[in-house]
PDB file of C-alpha atoms in Angstrom:
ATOM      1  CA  UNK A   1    -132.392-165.121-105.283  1.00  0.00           C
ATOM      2  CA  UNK A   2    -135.277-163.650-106.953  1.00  0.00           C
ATOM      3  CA  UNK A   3    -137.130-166.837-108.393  1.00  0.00           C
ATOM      4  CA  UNK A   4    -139.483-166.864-111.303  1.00  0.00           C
ATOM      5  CA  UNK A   5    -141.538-170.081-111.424  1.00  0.00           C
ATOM      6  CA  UNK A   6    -142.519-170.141-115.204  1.00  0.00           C
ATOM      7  CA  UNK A   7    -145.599-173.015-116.200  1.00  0.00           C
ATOM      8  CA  UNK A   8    -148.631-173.763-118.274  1.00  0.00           C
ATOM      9  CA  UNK A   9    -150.969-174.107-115.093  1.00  0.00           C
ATOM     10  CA  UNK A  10    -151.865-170.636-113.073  1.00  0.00           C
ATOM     11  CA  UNK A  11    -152.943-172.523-109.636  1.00  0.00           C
ATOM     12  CA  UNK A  12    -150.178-174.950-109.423  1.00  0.00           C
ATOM     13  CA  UNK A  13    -147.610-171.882-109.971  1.00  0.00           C
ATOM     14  CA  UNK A  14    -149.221-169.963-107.657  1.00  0.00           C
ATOM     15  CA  UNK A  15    -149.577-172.432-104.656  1.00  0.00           C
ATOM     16  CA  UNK A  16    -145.508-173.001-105.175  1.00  0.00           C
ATOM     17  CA  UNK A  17    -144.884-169.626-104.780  1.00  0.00           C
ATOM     18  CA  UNK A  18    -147.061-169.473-101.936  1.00  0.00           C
ATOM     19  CA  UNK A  19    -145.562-172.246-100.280  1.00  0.00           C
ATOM     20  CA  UNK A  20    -141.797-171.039-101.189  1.00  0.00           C
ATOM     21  CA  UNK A  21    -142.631-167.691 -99.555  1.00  0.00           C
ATOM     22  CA  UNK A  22    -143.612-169.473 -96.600  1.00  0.00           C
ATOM     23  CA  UNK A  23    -140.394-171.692 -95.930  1.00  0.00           C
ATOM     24  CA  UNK A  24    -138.349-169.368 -97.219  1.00  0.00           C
ATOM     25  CA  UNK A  25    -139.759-165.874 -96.565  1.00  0.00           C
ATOM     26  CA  UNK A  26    -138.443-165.012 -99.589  1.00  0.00           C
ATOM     27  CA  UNK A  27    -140.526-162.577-100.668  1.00  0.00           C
ATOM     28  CA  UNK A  28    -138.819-162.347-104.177  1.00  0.00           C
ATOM     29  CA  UNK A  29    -140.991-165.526-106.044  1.00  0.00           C
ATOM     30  CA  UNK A  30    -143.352-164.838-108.781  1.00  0.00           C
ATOM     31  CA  UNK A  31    -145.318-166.975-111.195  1.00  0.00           C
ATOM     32  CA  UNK A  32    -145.607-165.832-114.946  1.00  0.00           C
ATOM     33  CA  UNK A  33    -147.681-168.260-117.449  1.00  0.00           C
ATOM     34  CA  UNK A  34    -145.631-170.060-120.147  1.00  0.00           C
ATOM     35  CA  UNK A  35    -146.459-172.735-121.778  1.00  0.00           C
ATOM     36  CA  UNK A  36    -143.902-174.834-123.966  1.00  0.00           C
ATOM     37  CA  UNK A  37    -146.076-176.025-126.018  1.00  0.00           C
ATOM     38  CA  UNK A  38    -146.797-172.403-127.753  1.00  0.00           C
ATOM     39  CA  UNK A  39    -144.169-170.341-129.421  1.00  0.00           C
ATOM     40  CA  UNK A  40    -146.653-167.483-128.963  1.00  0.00           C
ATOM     41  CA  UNK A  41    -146.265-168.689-124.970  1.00  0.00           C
ATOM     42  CA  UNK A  42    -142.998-168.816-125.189  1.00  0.00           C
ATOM     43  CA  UNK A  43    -142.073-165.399-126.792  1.00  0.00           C
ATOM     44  CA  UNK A  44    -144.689-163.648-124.516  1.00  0.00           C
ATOM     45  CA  UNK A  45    -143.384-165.014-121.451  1.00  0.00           C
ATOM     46  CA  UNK A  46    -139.722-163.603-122.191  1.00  0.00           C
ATOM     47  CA  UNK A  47    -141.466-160.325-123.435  1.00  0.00           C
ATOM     48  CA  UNK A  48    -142.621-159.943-119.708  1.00  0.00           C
ATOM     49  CA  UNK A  49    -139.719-161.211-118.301  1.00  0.00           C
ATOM     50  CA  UNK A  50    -137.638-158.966-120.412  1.00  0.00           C
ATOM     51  CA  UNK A  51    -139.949-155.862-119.108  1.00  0.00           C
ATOM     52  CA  UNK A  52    -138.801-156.469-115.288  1.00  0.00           C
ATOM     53  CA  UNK A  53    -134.986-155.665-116.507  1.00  0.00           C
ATOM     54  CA  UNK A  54    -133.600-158.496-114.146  1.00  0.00           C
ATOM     55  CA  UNK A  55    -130.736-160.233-114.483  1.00  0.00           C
ATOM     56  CA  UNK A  56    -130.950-163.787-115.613  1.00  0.00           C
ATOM     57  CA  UNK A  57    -128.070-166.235-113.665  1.00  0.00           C
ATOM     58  CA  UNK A  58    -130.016-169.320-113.694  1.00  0.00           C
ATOM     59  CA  UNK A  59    -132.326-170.471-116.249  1.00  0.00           C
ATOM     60  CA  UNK A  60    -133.669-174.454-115.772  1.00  0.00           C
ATOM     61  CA  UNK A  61    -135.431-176.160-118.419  1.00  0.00           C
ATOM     62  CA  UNK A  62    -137.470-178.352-116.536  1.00  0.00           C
ATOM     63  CA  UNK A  63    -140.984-178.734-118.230  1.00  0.00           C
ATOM     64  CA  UNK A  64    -141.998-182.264-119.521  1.00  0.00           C
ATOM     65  CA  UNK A  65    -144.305-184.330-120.654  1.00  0.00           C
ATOM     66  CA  UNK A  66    -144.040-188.697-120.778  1.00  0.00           C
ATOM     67  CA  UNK A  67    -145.737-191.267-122.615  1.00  0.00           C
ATOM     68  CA  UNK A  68    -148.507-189.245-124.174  1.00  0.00           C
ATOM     69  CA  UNK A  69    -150.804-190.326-126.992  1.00  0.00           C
ATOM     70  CA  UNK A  70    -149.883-189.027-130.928  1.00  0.00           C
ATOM     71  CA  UNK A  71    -151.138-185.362-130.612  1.00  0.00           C
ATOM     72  CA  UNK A  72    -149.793-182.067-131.534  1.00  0.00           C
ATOM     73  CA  UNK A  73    -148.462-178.994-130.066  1.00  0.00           C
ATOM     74  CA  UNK A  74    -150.233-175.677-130.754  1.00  0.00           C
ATOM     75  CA  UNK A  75    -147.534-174.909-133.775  1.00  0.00           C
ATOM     76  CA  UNK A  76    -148.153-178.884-135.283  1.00  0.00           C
ATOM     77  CA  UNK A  77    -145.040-180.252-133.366  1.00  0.00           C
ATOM     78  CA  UNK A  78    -145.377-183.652-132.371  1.00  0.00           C
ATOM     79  CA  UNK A  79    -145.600-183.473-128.417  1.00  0.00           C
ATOM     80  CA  UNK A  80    -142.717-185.120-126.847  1.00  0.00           C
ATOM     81  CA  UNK A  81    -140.448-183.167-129.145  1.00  0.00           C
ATOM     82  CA  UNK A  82    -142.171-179.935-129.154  1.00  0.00           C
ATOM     83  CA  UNK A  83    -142.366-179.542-125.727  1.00  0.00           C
ATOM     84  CA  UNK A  84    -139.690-181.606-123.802  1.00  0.00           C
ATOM     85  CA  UNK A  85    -137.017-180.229-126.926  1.00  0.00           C
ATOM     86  CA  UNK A  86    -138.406-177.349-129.172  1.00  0.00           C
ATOM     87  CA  UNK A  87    -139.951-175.536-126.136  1.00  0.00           C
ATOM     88  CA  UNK A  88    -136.643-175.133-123.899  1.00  0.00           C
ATOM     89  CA  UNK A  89    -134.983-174.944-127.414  1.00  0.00           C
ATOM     90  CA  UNK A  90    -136.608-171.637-128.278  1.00  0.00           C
ATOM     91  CA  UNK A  91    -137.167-170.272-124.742  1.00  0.00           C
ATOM     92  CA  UNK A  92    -132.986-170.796-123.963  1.00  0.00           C
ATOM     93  CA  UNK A  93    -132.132-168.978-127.326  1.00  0.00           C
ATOM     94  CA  UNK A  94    -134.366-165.973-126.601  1.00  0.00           C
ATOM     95  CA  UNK A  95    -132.797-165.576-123.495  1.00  0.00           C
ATOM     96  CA  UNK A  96    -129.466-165.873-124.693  1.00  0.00           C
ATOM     97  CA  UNK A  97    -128.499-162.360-124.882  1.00  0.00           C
ATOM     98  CA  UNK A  98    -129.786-161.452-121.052  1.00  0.00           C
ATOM     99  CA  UNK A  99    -128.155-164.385-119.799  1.00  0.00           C
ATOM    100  CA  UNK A 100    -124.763-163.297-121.500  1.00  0.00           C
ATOM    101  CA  UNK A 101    -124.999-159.558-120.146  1.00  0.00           C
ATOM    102  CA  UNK A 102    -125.493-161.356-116.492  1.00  0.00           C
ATOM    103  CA  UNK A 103    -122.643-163.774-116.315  1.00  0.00           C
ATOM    104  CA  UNK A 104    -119.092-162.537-115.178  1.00  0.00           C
ATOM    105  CA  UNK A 105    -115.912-164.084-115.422  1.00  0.00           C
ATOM    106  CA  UNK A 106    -116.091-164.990-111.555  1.00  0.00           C
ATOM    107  CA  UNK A 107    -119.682-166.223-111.741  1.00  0.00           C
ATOM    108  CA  UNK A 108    -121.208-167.570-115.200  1.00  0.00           C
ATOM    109  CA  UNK A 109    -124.556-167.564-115.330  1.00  0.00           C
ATOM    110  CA  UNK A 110    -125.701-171.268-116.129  1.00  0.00           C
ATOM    111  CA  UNK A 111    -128.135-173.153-118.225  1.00  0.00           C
ATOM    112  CA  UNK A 112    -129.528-176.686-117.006  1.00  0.00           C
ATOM    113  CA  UNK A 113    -131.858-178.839-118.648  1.00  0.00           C
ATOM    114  CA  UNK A 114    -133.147-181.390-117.662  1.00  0.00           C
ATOM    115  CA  UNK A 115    -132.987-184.686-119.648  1.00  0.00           C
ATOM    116  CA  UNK A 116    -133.007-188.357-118.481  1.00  0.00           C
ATOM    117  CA  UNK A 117    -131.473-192.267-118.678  1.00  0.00           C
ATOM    118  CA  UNK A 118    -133.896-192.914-121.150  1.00  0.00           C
ATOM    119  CA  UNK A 119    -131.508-191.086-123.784  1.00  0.00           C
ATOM    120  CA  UNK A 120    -129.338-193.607-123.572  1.00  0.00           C
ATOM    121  CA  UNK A 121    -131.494-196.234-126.172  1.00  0.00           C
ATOM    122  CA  UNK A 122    -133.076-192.777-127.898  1.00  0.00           C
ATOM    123  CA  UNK A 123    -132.632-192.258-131.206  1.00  0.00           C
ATOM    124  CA  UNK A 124    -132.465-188.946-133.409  1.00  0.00           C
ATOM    125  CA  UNK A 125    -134.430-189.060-136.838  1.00  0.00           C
ATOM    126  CA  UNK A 126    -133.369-186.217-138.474  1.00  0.00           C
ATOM    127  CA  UNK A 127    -135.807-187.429-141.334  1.00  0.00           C
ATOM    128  CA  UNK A 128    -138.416-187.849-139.027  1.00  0.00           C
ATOM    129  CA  UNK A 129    -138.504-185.714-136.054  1.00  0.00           C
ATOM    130  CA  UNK A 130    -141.650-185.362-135.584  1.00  0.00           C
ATOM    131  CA  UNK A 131    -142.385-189.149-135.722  1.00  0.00           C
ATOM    132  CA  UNK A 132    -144.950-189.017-138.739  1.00  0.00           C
ATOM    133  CA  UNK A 133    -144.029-192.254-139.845  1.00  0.00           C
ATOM    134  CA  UNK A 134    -143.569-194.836-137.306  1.00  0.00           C
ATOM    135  CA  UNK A 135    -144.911-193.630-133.738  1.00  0.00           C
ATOM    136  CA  UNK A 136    -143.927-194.543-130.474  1.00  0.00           C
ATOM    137  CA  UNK A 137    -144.759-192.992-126.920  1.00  0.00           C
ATOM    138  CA  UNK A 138    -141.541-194.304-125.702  1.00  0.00           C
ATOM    139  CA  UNK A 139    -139.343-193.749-128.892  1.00  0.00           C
ATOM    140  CA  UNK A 140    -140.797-190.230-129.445  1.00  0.00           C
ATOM    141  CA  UNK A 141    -140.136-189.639-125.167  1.00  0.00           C
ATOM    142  CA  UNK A 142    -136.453-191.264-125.871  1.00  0.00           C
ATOM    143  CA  UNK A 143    -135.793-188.962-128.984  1.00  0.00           C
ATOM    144  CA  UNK A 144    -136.641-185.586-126.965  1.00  0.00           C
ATOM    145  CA  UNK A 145    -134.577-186.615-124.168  1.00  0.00           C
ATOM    146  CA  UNK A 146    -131.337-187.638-126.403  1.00  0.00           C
ATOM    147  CA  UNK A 147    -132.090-184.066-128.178  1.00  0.00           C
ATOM    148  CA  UNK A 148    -131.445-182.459-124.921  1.00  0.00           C
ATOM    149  CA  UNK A 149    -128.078-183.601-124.530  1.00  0.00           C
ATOM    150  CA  UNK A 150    -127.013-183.041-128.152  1.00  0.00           C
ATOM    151  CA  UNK A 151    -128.337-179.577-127.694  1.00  0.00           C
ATOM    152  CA  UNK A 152    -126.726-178.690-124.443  1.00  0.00           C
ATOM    153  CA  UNK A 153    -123.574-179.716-125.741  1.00  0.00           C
ATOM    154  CA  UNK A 154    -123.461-177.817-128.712  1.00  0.00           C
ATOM    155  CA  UNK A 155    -124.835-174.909-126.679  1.00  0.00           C
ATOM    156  CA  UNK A 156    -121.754-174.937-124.670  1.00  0.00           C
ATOM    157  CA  UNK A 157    -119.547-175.167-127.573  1.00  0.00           C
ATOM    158  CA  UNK A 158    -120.921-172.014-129.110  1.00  0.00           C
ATOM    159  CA  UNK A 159    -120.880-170.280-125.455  1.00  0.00           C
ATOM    160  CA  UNK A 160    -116.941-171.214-125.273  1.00  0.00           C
ATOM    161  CA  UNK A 161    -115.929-170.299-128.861  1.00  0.00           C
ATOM    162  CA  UNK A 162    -117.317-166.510-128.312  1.00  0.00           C
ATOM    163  CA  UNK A 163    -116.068-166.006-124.680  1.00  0.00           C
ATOM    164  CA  UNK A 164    -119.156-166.009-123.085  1.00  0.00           C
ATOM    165  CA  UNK A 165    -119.755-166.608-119.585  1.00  0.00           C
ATOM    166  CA  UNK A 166    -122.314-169.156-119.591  1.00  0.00           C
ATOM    167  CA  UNK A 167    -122.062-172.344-119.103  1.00  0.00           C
ATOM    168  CA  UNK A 168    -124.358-175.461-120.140  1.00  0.00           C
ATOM    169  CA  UNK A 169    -125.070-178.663-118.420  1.00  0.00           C
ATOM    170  CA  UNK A 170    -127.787-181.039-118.633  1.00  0.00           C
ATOM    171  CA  UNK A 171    -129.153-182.973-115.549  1.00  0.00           C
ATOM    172  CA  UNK A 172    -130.375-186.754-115.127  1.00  0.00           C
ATOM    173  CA  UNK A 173    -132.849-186.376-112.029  1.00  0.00           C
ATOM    174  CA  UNK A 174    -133.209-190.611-112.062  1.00  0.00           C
ATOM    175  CA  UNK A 175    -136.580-191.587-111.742  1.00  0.00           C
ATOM    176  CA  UNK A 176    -138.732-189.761-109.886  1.00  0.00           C
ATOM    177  CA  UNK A 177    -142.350-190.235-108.269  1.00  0.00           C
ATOM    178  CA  UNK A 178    -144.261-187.084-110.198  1.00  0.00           C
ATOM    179  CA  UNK A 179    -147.666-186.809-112.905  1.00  0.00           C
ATOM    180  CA  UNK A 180    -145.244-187.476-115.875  1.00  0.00           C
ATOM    181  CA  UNK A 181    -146.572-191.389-115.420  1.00  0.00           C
ATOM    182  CA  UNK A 182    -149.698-190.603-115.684  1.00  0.00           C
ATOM    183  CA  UNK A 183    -149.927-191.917-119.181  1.00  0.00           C
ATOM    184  CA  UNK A 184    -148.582-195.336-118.532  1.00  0.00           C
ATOM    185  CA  UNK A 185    -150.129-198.378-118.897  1.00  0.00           C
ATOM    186  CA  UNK A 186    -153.023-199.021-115.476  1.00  0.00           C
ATOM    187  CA  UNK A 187    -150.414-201.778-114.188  1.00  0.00           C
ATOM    188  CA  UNK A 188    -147.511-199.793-114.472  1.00  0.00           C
ATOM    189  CA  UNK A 189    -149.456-197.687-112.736  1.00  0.00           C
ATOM    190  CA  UNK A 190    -150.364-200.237-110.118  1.00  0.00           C
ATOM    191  CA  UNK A 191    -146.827-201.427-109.552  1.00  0.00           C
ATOM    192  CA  UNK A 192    -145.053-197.900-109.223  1.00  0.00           C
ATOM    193  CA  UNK A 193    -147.874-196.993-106.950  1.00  0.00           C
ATOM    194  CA  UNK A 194    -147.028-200.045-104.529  1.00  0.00           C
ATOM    195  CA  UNK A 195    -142.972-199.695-105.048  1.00  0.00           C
ATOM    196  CA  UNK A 196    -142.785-196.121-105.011  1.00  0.00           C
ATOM    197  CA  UNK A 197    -141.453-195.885-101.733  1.00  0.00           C
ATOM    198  CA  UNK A 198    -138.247-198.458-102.563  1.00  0.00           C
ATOM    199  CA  UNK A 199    -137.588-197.609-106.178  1.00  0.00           C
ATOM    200  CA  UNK A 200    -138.686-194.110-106.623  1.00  0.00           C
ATOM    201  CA  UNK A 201    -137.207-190.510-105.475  1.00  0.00           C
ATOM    202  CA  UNK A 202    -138.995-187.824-104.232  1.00  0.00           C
ATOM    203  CA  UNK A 203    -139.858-184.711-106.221  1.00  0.00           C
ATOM    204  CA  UNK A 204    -136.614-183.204-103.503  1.00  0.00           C
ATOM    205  CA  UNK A 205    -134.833-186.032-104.427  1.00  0.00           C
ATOM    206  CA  UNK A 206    -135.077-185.372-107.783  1.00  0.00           C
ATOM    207  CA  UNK A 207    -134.393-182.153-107.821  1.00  0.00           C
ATOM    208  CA  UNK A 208    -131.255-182.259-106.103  1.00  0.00           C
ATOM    209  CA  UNK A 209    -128.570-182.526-109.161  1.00  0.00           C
ATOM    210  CA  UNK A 210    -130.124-179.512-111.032  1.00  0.00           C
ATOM    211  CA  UNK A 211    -129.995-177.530-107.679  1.00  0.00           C
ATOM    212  CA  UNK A 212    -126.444-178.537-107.473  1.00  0.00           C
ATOM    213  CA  UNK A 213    -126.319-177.845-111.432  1.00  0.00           C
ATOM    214  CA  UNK A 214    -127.712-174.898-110.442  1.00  0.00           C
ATOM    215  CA  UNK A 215    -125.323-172.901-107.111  1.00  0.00           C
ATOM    216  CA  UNK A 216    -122.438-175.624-106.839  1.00  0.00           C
ATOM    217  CA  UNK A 217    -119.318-173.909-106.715  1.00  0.00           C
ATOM    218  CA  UNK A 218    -117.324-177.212-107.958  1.00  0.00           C
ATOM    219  CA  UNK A 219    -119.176-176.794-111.379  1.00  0.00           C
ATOM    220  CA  UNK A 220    -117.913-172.367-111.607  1.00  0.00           C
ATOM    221  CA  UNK A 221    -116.477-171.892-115.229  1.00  0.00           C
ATOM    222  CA  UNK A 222    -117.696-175.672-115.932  1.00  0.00           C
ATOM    223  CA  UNK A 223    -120.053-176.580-119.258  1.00  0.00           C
ATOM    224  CA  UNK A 224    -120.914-179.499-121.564  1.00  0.00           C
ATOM    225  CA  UNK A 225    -121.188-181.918-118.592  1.00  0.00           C
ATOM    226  CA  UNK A 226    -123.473-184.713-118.429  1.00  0.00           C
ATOM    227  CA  UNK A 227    -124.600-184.786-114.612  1.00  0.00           C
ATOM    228  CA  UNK A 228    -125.955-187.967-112.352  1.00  0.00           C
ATOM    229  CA  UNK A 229    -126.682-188.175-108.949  1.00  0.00           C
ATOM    230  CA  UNK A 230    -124.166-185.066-108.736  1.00  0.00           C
ATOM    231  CA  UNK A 231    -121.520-186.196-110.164  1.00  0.00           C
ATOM    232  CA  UNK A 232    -120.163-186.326-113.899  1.00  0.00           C
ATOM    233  CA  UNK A 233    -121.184-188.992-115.940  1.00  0.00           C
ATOM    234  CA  UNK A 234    -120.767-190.260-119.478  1.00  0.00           C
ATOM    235  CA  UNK A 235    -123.762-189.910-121.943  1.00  0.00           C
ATOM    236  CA  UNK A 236    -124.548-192.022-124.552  1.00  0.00           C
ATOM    237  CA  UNK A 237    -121.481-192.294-127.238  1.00  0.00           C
ATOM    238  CA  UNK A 238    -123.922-190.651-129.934  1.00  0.00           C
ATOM    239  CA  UNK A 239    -124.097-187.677-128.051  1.00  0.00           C
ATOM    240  CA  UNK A 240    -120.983-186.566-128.555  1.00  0.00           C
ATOM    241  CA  UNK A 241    -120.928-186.569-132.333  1.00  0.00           C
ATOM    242  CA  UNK A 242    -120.646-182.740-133.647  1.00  0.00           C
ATOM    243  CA  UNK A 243    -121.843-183.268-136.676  1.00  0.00           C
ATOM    244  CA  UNK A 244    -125.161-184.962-135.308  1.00  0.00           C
ATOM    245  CA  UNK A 245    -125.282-181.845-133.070  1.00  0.00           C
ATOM    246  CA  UNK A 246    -125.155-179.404-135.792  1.00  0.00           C
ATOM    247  CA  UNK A 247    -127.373-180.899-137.970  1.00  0.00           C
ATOM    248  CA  UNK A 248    -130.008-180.793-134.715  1.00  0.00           C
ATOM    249  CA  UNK A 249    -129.291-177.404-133.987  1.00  0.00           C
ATOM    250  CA  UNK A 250    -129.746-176.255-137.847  1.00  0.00           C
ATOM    251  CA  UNK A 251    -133.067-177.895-137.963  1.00  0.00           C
ATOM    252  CA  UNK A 252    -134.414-176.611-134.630  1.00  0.00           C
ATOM    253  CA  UNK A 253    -133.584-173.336-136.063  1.00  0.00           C
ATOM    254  CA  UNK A 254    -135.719-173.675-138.961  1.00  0.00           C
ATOM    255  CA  UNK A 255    -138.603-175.763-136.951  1.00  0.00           C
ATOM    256  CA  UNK A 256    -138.850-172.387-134.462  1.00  0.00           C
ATOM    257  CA  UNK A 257    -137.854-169.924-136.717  1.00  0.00           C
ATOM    258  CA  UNK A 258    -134.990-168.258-135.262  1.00  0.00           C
ATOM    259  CA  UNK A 259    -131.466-167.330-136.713  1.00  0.00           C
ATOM    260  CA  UNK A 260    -128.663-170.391-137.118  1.00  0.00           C
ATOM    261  CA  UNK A 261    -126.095-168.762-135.145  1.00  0.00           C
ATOM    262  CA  UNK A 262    -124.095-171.977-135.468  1.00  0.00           C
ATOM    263  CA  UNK A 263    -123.591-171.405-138.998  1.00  0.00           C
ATOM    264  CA  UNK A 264    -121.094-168.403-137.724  1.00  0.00           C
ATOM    265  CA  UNK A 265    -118.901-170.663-136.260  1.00  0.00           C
TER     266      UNK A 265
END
């Protein structure tokens, strides 16, 4: 495969495709910036990637960020939801059409993001999703997460209605010993520092499922899956209500400025 690390920090992406070349000697890994919490980011990076005329079979929305303090993205979206939601929102649309033109009816191209258990006590404010009235770190981390499923699942339905081949899953890595808890509270801190070992994956670990989202041949042809530890779990029961999805979808189309292609449908 020719791999395409995109991220917000220039010497992290680097030293991973340093590292990849060297267990892999791949030669075909490249870092471009993009950060998720810039529409301006965001449409650059796909400007260059669209300049390289490559085809686009796997795309993984990955990028995260957990617990922070009340701040806002670079376009005045609260953080969680800008980033963890907006971000892969608008960068997944954008790349629609090239992902489209590189899946064929004996091997879809796929789309994984990459949500997590915490969805399952998230809530969606559709009056309030930018949490301007009642902020939490945890309810505003919860909210992104559950937005990621609704979105993936609508995704697929859209993909399926107009014969594409592309298929949509989203991923529940479990929890995993990475920066994201960097904004916890010191004895959190203290206790997943100590424990890490029993309770906690490894960044390999974690990544496992969305590999497996990513080249298993058991999920060919298959979208609209909610994936755990590899295998095909249940989401939470709101999840699956279309007109919640919709009404998500209409809004993120507004919040990013992009077409409602929903609406045709």
């Amino acid at each position: 495969m020719h791999v395409i690390i995109a991220g917000n920090d220039e010497d992290e992406g680097q030293e991973a495709v340093r590292k990849i070349k060297e267990e892999t000697l791949n030669e075909k890994v490249e870092f471009i910036h993009c950060d998720l919490a810039s529409m301006k980011s965001i449409q650059q990076f796909v400007q260059q990637f669209r300049v390289k005329n490559c085809p686009l079979h796997v795309l993984v929305n990955n990028a995260g960020v957990m617990l922070v303090p009340e701040r806002k993205t670079e376009d005045g979206f609260e953080e969680h939801f800008g980033v963890n939601y907006l971000g892969h929102f608008l960068l997944t649309n954008l790349l629609l059409d090239m992902l489209k033109l590189s899946g064929t009816h004996s091997h879809n191209a796929r789309i994984i993001s990459v949500s997590s258990a915490v969805h399952y006590v998230g809530e969606l404010h559709l009056n309030d999703l930018q949490s301007r009235y009642s902020y939490s770190p945890h309810g505003a981390y919860a909210q992104s997460k559950l937005a990621l499923v609704l979105f993936t699942y609508l995704l697929q339905h859209l993909l399926t209605a107009e014969g594409s081949f592309v298929t949509a899953n989203v991923v529940d890595p479990g929890v995993v010993d990475t920066d994201l808890y960097r904004h916890v509270f010191w004895a959190v801190r203290m206790v997943k520092w100590i424990t890490s070992w029993l309770f906690f994956k490894t960044a390999e670990e974690g990544a496992s499922t969305s590999i497996y989202a990513a080249v298993s041949p058991e999920l060919e042809g298959v979208g609209g899956t909610y994936l755990y530890n590899e295998q095909r779990t249940k989401s939470v029961d709101i999840s699956y209500d279309e007109e919640l999805q919709r009404k998500l979808w209409t809004e993120s189309c507004k919040m990013v400025g992009i077409s409602d292609i929903s609406i045709c449908l």
